[in-house]
XYZ file of C-alpha atoms in Angstrom:
360
model
C 0.011 -0.524 0.111
C 1.318 3.277 -1.105
C 2.249 5.888 1.825
C 2.257 8.879 -0.177
C -0.284 11.738 1.105
C -2.142 12.891 -1.939
C -1.307 16.582 -1.354
C 1.309 17.913 1.128
C 1.268 20.860 3.110
C 3.210 23.866 1.772
C 5.564 23.587 4.600
C 6.478 19.946 3.294
C 6.171 20.357 -0.470
C 8.685 23.214 -0.866
C 10.874 22.329 2.517
C 13.924 22.501 0.763
C 13.143 25.971 -0.439
C 12.259 27.067 2.655
C 15.340 25.622 4.051
C 17.885 27.092 2.011
C 15.621 30.795 2.337
C 16.189 30.549 6.645
C 20.025 29.426 6.056
C 20.905 32.249 3.611
C 18.610 34.905 4.911
C 20.144 37.702 6.697
C 17.985 40.284 6.852
C 15.784 41.573 9.853
C 13.090 38.986 11.132
C 10.198 39.955 13.362
C 9.413 37.713 16.621
C 8.933 34.333 16.018
C 9.066 34.527 12.219
C 11.130 31.659 10.434
C 12.320 34.008 7.784
C 12.544 37.777 7.069
C 9.597 39.753 5.449
C 12.093 39.858 2.184
C 12.309 36.139 2.238
C 8.525 35.454 2.531
C 8.390 37.755 -0.608
C 10.608 35.357 -2.431
C 9.291 32.204 -1.601
C 5.850 33.283 -2.586
C 6.492 35.349 -5.613
C 9.521 33.222 -6.549
C 13.154 34.153 -7.620
C 16.768 33.302 -6.122
C 18.159 32.924 -2.546
C 20.933 34.862 -1.479
C 23.148 31.554 -2.399
C 21.679 31.363 -5.935
C 18.957 28.818 -5.787
C 16.315 29.143 -7.885
C 12.973 29.716 -5.948
C 9.499 28.884 -7.411
C 6.977 31.257 -7.665
C 4.021 29.958 -5.942
C 1.477 33.032 -6.671
C 1.658 34.573 -9.809
C 0.593 38.283 -9.726
C 1.184 41.761 -7.945
C 4.255 41.844 -5.991
C 2.627 45.504 -4.227
C 0.133 43.421 -2.984
C 2.263 40.644 -1.547
C 4.182 43.423 0.111
C 1.206 44.793 1.325
C -0.081 41.199 2.891
C 3.084 40.340 4.185
C 4.117 43.580 5.959
C 0.577 43.472 7.404
C 1.198 40.174 9.434
C 4.139 41.897 10.685
C 1.829 44.500 12.591
C -0.916 43.861 15.023
C -3.831 43.938 12.521
C -4.831 40.774 10.921
C -5.437 39.762 7.037
C -8.194 39.411 5.033
C -7.795 38.242 1.638
C -10.818 39.061 -0.543
C -11.588 38.567 -3.784
C -13.994 36.521 -6.576
C -13.681 32.173 -6.214
C -10.455 31.327 -8.249
C -8.485 34.342 -7.444
C -5.917 31.994 -4.844
C -7.146 33.385 -1.495
C -6.736 29.826 0.105
C -3.189 29.058 -1.550
C -1.839 32.057 -0.796
C -2.997 31.759 2.608
C -1.548 28.639 2.987
C 1.680 29.344 1.613
C 1.942 32.782 3.710
C 1.647 30.658 7.079
C 3.988 28.204 6.154
C 6.816 30.478 5.376
C 6.424 33.329 8.464
C 5.500 30.473 11.230
C 6.628 26.679 9.064
C 2.845 25.518 10.094
C -0.010 26.255 8.094
C -2.022 23.449 9.455
C -3.902 25.917 12.329
C -6.929 26.072 9.784
C -10.706 26.797 10.617
C -12.616 26.239 7.711
C -15.973 28.600 7.861
C -19.246 27.058 7.515
C -22.772 28.113 8.248
C -22.601 25.532 11.160
C -19.049 26.745 12.884
C -19.418 26.857 16.570
C -17.703 29.171 18.502
C -15.084 26.448 20.074
C -13.883 26.294 16.661
C -11.914 29.709 17.137
C -11.700 29.705 20.993
C -11.796 26.416 22.862
C -13.700 23.507 24.134
C -13.828 20.343 26.227
C -13.320 17.166 26.417
C -16.256 16.336 28.452
C -14.691 13.007 29.709
C -11.933 14.509 31.611
C -14.648 17.397 32.214
C -17.065 15.002 34.153
C -14.432 13.310 35.966
C -11.924 15.766 37.321
C -13.979 19.284 36.590
C -12.693 22.235 34.826
C -8.657 22.056 34.195
C -6.293 23.088 31.231
C -5.881 19.325 30.849
C -9.540 19.504 30.043
C -9.515 22.045 27.204
C -9.552 20.806 23.720
C -7.635 23.500 21.803
C -8.868 25.468 18.681
C -6.515 26.627 15.890
C -6.748 29.533 16.786
C -5.652 29.025 20.774
C -2.913 26.646 19.581
C -1.259 29.726 17.485
C -1.494 31.971 20.056
C 0.171 29.820 22.414
C 3.095 29.121 19.403
C 3.220 32.556 18.170
C 2.084 31.049 14.739
C -0.227 32.298 12.181
C -3.909 30.963 12.553
C -5.988 30.404 9.087
C -9.800 31.079 8.934
C -11.642 30.227 5.840
C -14.736 31.726 4.008
C -15.065 33.764 7.136
C -18.073 35.553 5.969
C -19.696 31.723 6.160
C -19.113 32.246 9.789
C -22.209 33.593 11.577
C -22.209 36.497 12.891
C -22.338 36.047 16.966
C -19.167 33.392 16.105
C -17.278 35.919 14.136
C -17.128 38.167 17.061
C -15.102 35.486 19.007
C -12.402 37.226 16.993
C -12.632 40.367 18.305
C -11.012 40.285 21.853
C -8.335 38.288 20.033
C -7.633 40.867 17.766
C -7.700 43.740 19.963
C -5.894 42.414 23.029
C -4.602 39.374 22.135
C -5.627 37.195 24.522
C -7.998 34.756 25.002
C -9.900 34.706 28.401
C -10.505 31.373 29.808
C -13.312 32.264 32.482
C -13.777 28.612 33.615
C -10.352 28.632 34.585
C -10.545 32.365 35.806
C -7.247 32.574 33.520
C -6.241 33.376 29.905
C -4.049 32.844 27.507
C -1.956 35.809 25.983
C -0.723 35.243 22.101
C 2.970 35.085 22.154
C 4.950 37.517 19.378
C 4.463 36.394 16.108
C 0.948 35.641 16.366
C -1.635 36.883 14.063
C -4.478 35.818 11.518
C -5.124 34.967 7.880
C -8.737 35.212 6.851
C -10.235 34.569 3.270
C -13.706 35.983 2.225
C -15.641 35.340 -0.983
C -16.587 38.908 -1.812
C -19.800 37.004 -4.009
C -20.762 36.095 -0.360
C -21.382 39.709 0.798
C -25.136 39.689 2.867
C -24.451 36.034 4.098
C -22.835 37.282 6.929
C -21.282 40.355 6.763
C -18.876 41.342 9.626
C -19.165 43.802 12.066
C -17.827 47.188 11.896
C -15.922 46.322 15.136
C -14.192 43.597 13.370
C -13.461 45.189 9.942
C -11.282 47.694 11.815
C -9.317 44.739 13.272
C -8.385 43.688 9.323
C -6.404 44.790 6.656
C -7.988 44.056 3.533
C -6.333 43.171 0.382
C -8.009 42.351 -2.417
C -6.718 39.392 -4.749
C -7.908 40.473 -8.249
C -9.071 38.263 -11.645
C -5.505 37.513 -13.904
C -4.964 40.799 -15.754
C -4.856 39.491 -19.050
C -5.045 35.820 -20.861
C -1.398 35.017 -21.038
C -1.145 35.739 -17.197
C -3.660 33.424 -16.656
C -2.767 30.872 -18.862
C 0.939 30.942 -17.222
C -0.931 30.188 -13.712
C -2.946 27.409 -15.281
C -0.219 25.839 -17.024
C 2.476 25.846 -13.746
C -0.663 24.209 -11.194
C -1.407 21.764 -14.043
C 2.193 20.625 -14.177
C 2.334 20.316 -10.684
C -1.172 18.330 -10.025
C 0.331 15.966 -12.961
C 3.172 15.467 -10.987
C 1.526 14.733 -7.755
C -1.384 12.444 -9.125
C 1.186 10.664 -11.450
C -0.920 11.220 -14.946
C 1.043 9.578 -17.458
C 0.079 12.293 -19.798
C 1.343 15.785 -20.345
C 0.311 18.779 -22.830
C 2.788 18.595 -25.706
C 1.469 22.349 -26.028
C -0.793 24.974 -24.408
C -2.791 25.722 -27.345
C -5.498 24.020 -25.364
C -4.818 26.013 -21.877
C -4.949 29.072 -23.972
C -8.565 28.038 -25.648
C -10.337 27.005 -22.020
C -9.035 30.262 -20.578
C -10.242 32.275 -23.151
C -13.281 30.837 -23.253
C -13.585 31.330 -19.272
C -12.294 34.694 -19.805
C -15.270 35.678 -22.665
C -17.699 34.338 -20.951
C -16.698 35.930 -17.381
C -16.583 39.399 -19.202
C -19.842 39.230 -21.665
C -17.658 40.069 -24.504
C -15.366 38.173 -27.231
C -11.690 38.771 -26.742
C -11.452 41.553 -29.749
C -14.720 43.363 -28.080
C -16.629 43.032 -31.158
C -19.448 40.256 -30.404
C -21.682 40.707 -27.012
C -22.314 37.422 -25.122
C -24.455 36.320 -21.963
C -22.659 35.118 -18.924
C -23.690 32.122 -17.399
C -24.544 31.805 -13.551
C -20.993 30.101 -12.454
C -17.216 32.147 -11.689
C -15.240 30.449 -14.465
C -12.258 31.456 -11.857
C -8.888 30.144 -12.903
C -9.057 27.090 -10.400
C -11.858 25.987 -12.493
C -9.622 26.289 -15.703
C -7.303 24.155 -14.004
C -9.826 21.642 -12.964
C -10.861 21.660 -16.871
C -7.169 20.751 -18.072
C -6.523 18.556 -15.546
C -9.423 16.060 -16.125
C -8.104 16.683 -19.856
C -4.758 15.270 -19.061
C -6.466 11.810 -16.743
C -8.716 11.296 -19.852
C -6.011 11.293 -22.782
C -3.907 9.192 -20.374
C -6.573 6.576 -19.359
C -8.973 6.649 -22.189
C -6.936 7.851 -24.681
C -3.314 7.837 -26.522
C -1.714 10.671 -24.293
C -2.036 13.599 -26.021
C -4.646 16.114 -24.813
C -7.035 16.725 -27.644
C -10.402 18.827 -27.733
C -12.437 16.298 -27.041
C -10.581 15.573 -24.004
C -11.107 19.076 -22.543
C -14.608 19.258 -24.025
C -16.464 17.628 -21.400
C -14.557 19.696 -18.189
C -15.868 22.781 -20.644
C -19.237 21.429 -20.370
C -19.326 20.806 -16.930
C -17.712 23.591 -15.664
C -20.274 26.554 -17.841
C -23.498 24.753 -17.377
C -24.312 25.084 -13.695
C -27.843 25.727 -14.331
C -29.228 23.242 -16.647
C -31.488 25.380 -18.025
C -30.272 28.863 -18.249
C -26.760 27.883 -18.479
C -27.576 25.557 -21.232
C -28.887 28.347 -23.050
C -26.014 30.508 -22.681
C -23.530 28.032 -23.834
C -25.423 26.971 -26.833
C -25.606 30.685 -27.906
C -21.627 30.903 -26.961
C -20.766 27.771 -29.308
C -22.840 28.883 -32.830
C -22.170 32.675 -32.440
C -18.216 32.498 -31.281
C -16.787 29.137 -31.319
C -18.048 27.905 -34.632
C -16.988 30.928 -36.435
C -13.659 30.377 -35.338
C -12.057 27.833 -38.034
C -9.025 26.876 -35.826
C -11.679 25.685 -33.420
C -13.365 23.612 -35.286
C -12.143 20.412 -33.559
C -13.703 21.810 -30.055
C -17.132 22.950 -31.560
C -17.491 19.238 -32.583
C -16.758 17.972 -29.265
C -18.751 20.243 -27.404
C -21.574 20.016 -29.734
C -21.877 16.109 -29.331
C -22.243 16.722 -25.499
C -24.876 19.542 -25.876
């Protein structure tokens, strides 16, 4: 039986790069940080360590945005990464935590069912009944563990968490302490502690942050890639990494299929073709970069296991259809109109048109 994990944490997958940066980094480091802010930016954006070792890019985007995010975590303000789905909020938060504290696993996944214990602490009820309230009976949350170690805690989908549970963060973020009234004590955060939260700006109105909580976050908005080629490169890098992790016995010979998928997604998102000549309807889904990565990866799997190992239009057509048609009525109409008005008219795309029409 294989003992390989399906997806290693960032600090495990890139341990060599983090070790090189830590060894050669001679710049000032905030208390309890594994790397200096400059080295964290180099790890995230890619470049070279001081000794010349190449560092692979983890995030392709504005350097200034990343610098602002890192600088925020070196202050007493928490960081909120905001953006539409697929803008790498979770990906970026994981790599920032890995580079800063060497541990990206202190994670709270926000949902409508997230309880206050997930942010503060819970109790081992067997010990509580047997011994009464004691430090040993406490079940620490990821936030509490990060406070005790001076690390970074991550909270995913903050606006999905009920408002009264969100407000449990106010004392933690303002006073850097977590009261434990049952023990008449408190936990004070060690230097280096901070929180990275993510939120989908399409979820506004679900559980909006209170004004008091908003003031304790510095918001960094992550945009969609600026142009087609930037998005193509992001998809190419992630597909390559996923292919190696999943050990798919096929690879893209060219990036032509990636470029076509990204072009389709961008045109449907923008509601207009790339040349600006034809207005088109947009589907209900987000058609994010992450979904483009999924479409291409699925195409590689189809080509590897049910084809000749070469990714063709037919291999990505099913993934495209599934990504676009979320609403079986409205999105189906949008997709059919796009195929007839745009894809059909592009002669080099005839193979993609035929493959997609078969599915429709």
